[in-house]
Amino acid sequence: MTVNTALRDYLSSRRTVTAPFLAEPGPTLDQLAELLTIACRVPDHGKLAPWRFVIFAGAAREKVGQRLYDIAQRKWPERTEEQLAVERNQFLPAPLTVGVISTAAPHVKIPEFEQLLAAGNVAFNLCHAANALGFGAHWVTRWFAYDDEAAAMLGAREGERFVAFVHIGTPQTRLEDRDRPDPQALTTYWEG
Ligand SMILES: Cc1cc2nc3c(=O)[nH]c(=O)nc-3n(C[C@H](O)[C@H](O)[C@H](O)COP(=O)(O)O)c2cc1C
């Protein structure tokens, strides 16, 4: 068996770069196409491809921030201007964000739960793909993935839900690692 040391080293050390530390340059159109192609190469029971993408790039990032601000202002009138202002920057400064939507729906054979997992696989594979091309990535959901009005504004159709907004850009820092779970503490041997 040949050990793939590059892949092992990557998987052993990969780390999110959070959105405030993602800057230009972002992926070119060709790179974005490659990122999405890699993202789609995931285990997917029944080969349903129960996901789709929404891209937030260029001027759309400020526009979508203003739309989130407007919704937040209506929903939470008690919030201060400073509290609301964060909404304008939800899709900044990262040059590109890929929304990953689960299109899971009832199916004769494949449970919706498994379809949702497939979309999660896509989101994480997109993070790996971004890293492979030299970019940093940050998977977030935030309130607007769970708010029906905001999710619809962002592109979710009836019955769909966002599983991720993956911010992608050039890393401006490498974050300290965080505590990692101890797999031993999470593992038992089945004994019947
Ligand atoms: C489904 C899901 C939703 C997440 N939502 C957020 C979020 O809204 N905001 C956030 O800061 N991190 C969020 N995270 C966590 C980050 O993506 C990331 O896991 C965390 O910053 C740790 O980074 P690591 O990848 O280096 O372990 C989410 C992760 C997952 C899997």
Coordinates of C-alpha atoms and ligand atoms in Angstrom, one line a residue:
M1 CA 0.0 0.0 0.0
T2 CA 1.3 3.4 -0.9
V3 CA 0.9 6.1 1.7
N4 CA -0.3 9.5 0.2
T5 CA 1.8 11.7 2.5
A6 CA 0.6 14.9 1.0
L7 CA -3.0 14.0 1.5
R8 CA -2.4 12.7 5.0
D9 CA -0.5 15.9 5.9
Y10 CA -3.3 18.0 4.5
L11 CA -6.0 16.2 6.3
S12 CA -4.1 16.2 9.6
S13 CA -3.5 19.9 9.5
R14 CA -6.3 21.5 7.6
R15 CA -7.9 24.5 9.2
T16 CA -10.6 27.0 8.5
V17 CA -9.6 30.5 7.7
T18 CA -12.5 32.6 9.0
A19 CA -14.2 35.1 6.7
P20 CA -12.6 38.3 8.0
F21 CA -9.3 36.9 7.0
L22 CA -10.2 36.0 3.4
A23 CA -9.3 38.6 0.8
E24 CA -8.7 39.2 -2.9
P25 CA -7.8 37.6 -5.1
G26 CA -10.7 35.2 -5.2
P27 CA -11.1 32.3 -7.6
T28 CA -11.3 33.1 -11.3
L29 CA -14.3 31.7 -13.3
D30 CA -12.2 28.8 -14.4
Q31 CA -11.1 28.1 -10.8
L32 CA -14.7 28.4 -9.6
A33 CA -15.7 25.8 -12.2
E34 CA -13.0 23.5 -10.9
L35 CA -14.0 24.1 -7.3
L36 CA -17.6 23.1 -8.0
T37 CA -16.6 20.1 -10.1
I38 CA -14.5 18.8 -7.2
A39 CA -17.2 19.7 -4.7
C40 CA -19.7 17.5 -6.6
R41 CA -17.4 14.4 -6.4
V42 CA -18.9 13.0 -3.2
P43 CA -20.5 9.9 -1.9
D44 CA -24.2 10.3 -2.8
H45 CA -26.6 7.4 -2.2
G46 CA -28.8 6.9 -5.3
K47 CA -26.8 9.4 -7.3
L48 CA -29.6 12.0 -6.9
A49 CA -27.3 15.0 -6.6
P50 CA -29.7 16.5 -4.1
W51 CA -28.0 19.9 -3.9
R52 CA -27.4 23.0 -5.9
F53 CA -25.2 26.1 -5.6
V54 CA -25.9 29.9 -5.4
I55 CA -22.8 32.1 -6.1
F56 CA -22.4 35.5 -4.3
A57 CA -19.6 37.4 -6.1
G58 CA -18.6 41.0 -7.0
A59 CA -21.2 43.7 -6.5
A60 CA -23.8 41.1 -5.3
R61 CA -22.0 40.8 -2.0
E62 CA -22.8 44.3 -0.9
K63 CA -26.3 44.1 -2.3
V64 CA -27.1 40.9 -0.5
G65 CA -25.7 42.5 2.7
Q66 CA -28.1 45.4 2.4
R67 CA -31.0 43.0 1.9
L68 CA -30.0 41.1 5.0
Y69 CA -29.8 44.4 6.9
D70 CA -33.3 45.3 5.8
I71 CA -34.8 42.0 6.9
A72 CA -32.9 42.2 10.2
Q73 CA -34.1 45.7 10.9
R74 CA -37.7 44.7 10.3
K75 CA -37.3 41.5 12.5
W76 CA -35.4 43.1 15.3
P77 CA -36.4 46.8 15.6
E78 CA -34.9 46.9 19.1
R79 CA -31.4 46.4 17.7
T80 CA -29.0 49.3 17.6
E81 CA -27.5 50.6 14.3
E82 CA -24.2 49.1 15.3
Q83 CA -25.7 45.7 15.9
L84 CA -27.6 45.8 12.6
A85 CA -24.6 47.0 10.6
V86 CA -22.9 43.6 10.8
E87 CA -25.5 42.3 8.4
R88 CA -24.1 44.5 5.6
N89 CA -20.8 42.7 5.9
Q90 CA -22.0 39.1 6.1
F91 CA -20.7 38.5 2.5
L92 CA -17.6 40.7 2.9
P93 CA -14.7 40.8 2.7
A94 CA -14.4 37.3 1.2
P95 CA -14.3 37.8 -2.6
L96 CA -16.6 34.8 -3.2
T97 CA -19.2 32.8 -1.3
V98 CA -20.8 29.6 -2.5
G99 CA -24.2 28.9 -1.0
V100 CA -24.8 25.1 -0.9
I101 CA -28.5 24.2 -0.9
S102 CA -30.0 20.9 0.0
T103 CA -32.8 19.9 -2.4
A104 CA -33.6 16.8 -0.4
A105 CA -37.1 15.5 -1.0
P106 CA -39.1 12.4 -0.4
H107 CA -37.8 9.5 -2.5
V108 CA -38.9 5.9 -2.8
K109 CA -35.6 4.5 -1.7
I110 CA -33.2 7.2 -0.4
P111 CA -34.1 8.8 3.0
E112 CA -34.1 12.5 3.1
F113 CA -31.6 12.3 5.9
E114 CA -29.1 10.7 3.6
Q115 CA -29.7 13.3 0.9
L116 CA -29.0 16.0 3.4
L117 CA -25.7 14.2 4.3
A118 CA -24.8 14.2 0.6
A119 CA -25.2 18.0 0.5
G120 CA -23.0 18.3 3.6
N121 CA -20.4 16.2 1.9
V122 CA -20.5 18.7 -1.0
A123 CA -20.0 21.6 1.4
F124 CA -16.9 20.1 3.0
N125 CA -15.5 18.9 -0.3
L126 CA -15.8 22.5 -1.5
C127 CA -13.7 23.6 1.5
H128 CA -11.1 21.0 0.6
A129 CA -11.2 22.0 -3.1
A130 CA -10.6 25.7 -2.1
N131 CA -7.6 24.6 0.0
A132 CA -6.2 22.5 -2.8
L133 CA -6.2 25.5 -5.1
G134 CA -4.5 27.6 -2.5
F135 CA -7.5 29.4 -1.1
G136 CA -8.8 29.6 2.4
A137 CA -12.5 28.6 3.2
H138 CA -15.0 29.2 5.9
W139 CA -18.3 27.2 6.2
V140 CA -20.9 29.2 7.9
T141 CA -24.7 29.0 8.2
R142 CA -25.6 32.0 10.5
W143 CA -29.2 33.0 11.2
F144 CA -30.1 33.6 7.6
A145 CA -29.8 29.9 6.7
Y146 CA -32.7 29.2 9.1
D147 CA -34.9 32.2 8.6
D148 CA -37.4 31.5 5.8
E149 CA -37.6 35.0 4.5
A150 CA -33.9 35.5 4.4
A151 CA -33.2 32.0 2.9
A152 CA -35.8 32.7 0.2
M153 CA -34.1 36.1 -0.5
L154 CA -30.8 34.3 -0.8
G155 CA -32.1 31.8 -3.3
A156 CA -33.7 28.9 -1.5
R157 CA -36.9 27.6 -3.1
E158 CA -39.9 26.1 -1.4
G159 CA -38.8 23.0 0.6
E160 CA -35.1 23.7 0.1
R161 CA -32.6 24.7 2.8
F162 CA -29.1 26.1 2.9
V163 CA -26.6 23.7 4.4
A164 CA -23.6 26.1 4.0
F165 CA -22.3 29.4 2.9
V166 CA -18.7 28.7 2.0
H167 CA -16.6 31.9 2.0
I168 CA -13.6 31.6 -0.2
G169 CA -10.6 33.9 -0.7
T170 CA -6.8 34.3 -0.2
P171 CA -5.9 33.7 3.4
Q172 CA -4.4 36.7 5.2
T173 CA -3.4 34.6 8.2
R174 CA -3.1 31.1 9.5
L175 CA -5.2 30.7 12.6
E176 CA -4.0 28.9 15.7
D177 CA -5.3 25.4 15.8
R178 CA -8.2 24.8 18.1
D179 CA -8.7 21.9 20.5
R180 CA -9.7 18.8 18.6
P181 CA -11.9 16.0 19.9
D182 CA -10.2 12.9 21.3
P183 CA -11.3 10.1 19.0
Q184 CA -10.6 7.5 21.7
A185 CA -13.2 9.2 24.0
L186 CA -15.7 9.0 21.2
T187 CA -15.1 5.4 20.3
T188 CA -16.3 2.0 21.6
Y189 CA -16.0 -1.5 20.3
W190 CA -19.3 -3.3 19.9
E191 CA -19.4 -6.2 22.2
G192 CA -22.9 -7.5 21.6
Ligands
LIG1 C1 -23.1 23.1 9.5 C2 -22.0 24.1 10.0 C3 -22.4 25.4 10.2 C4 -21.4 26.3 10.7 N1 -21.8 27.6 10.9 C5 -20.9 28.5 11.4 C6 -21.3 29.8 11.6 O1 -22.5 30.2 11.3 N2 -20.4 30.7 12.0 C7 -19.1 30.3 12.3 O2 -18.3 31.1 12.7 N3 -18.7 29.0 12.1 C8 -19.6 28.1 11.7 N4 -19.2 26.8 11.5 C9 -17.9 26.3 12.0 C10 -16.8 26.6 11.0 O3 -17.1 26.2 9.7 C11 -15.5 25.8 11.4 O4 -15.8 24.5 11.6 C12 -14.9 26.4 12.6 O5 -14.5 27.7 12.3 C13 -13.6 25.5 13.0 O6 -12.8 25.4 12.0 P1 -11.9 24.2 11.5 O7 -12.5 23.8 10.2 O8 -10.5 24.6 11.5 O9 -12.1 23.1 12.5 C14 -20.1 25.9 11.0 C15 -19.8 24.5 10.7 C16 -20.7 23.6 10.2 C17 -20.3 22.2 9.9

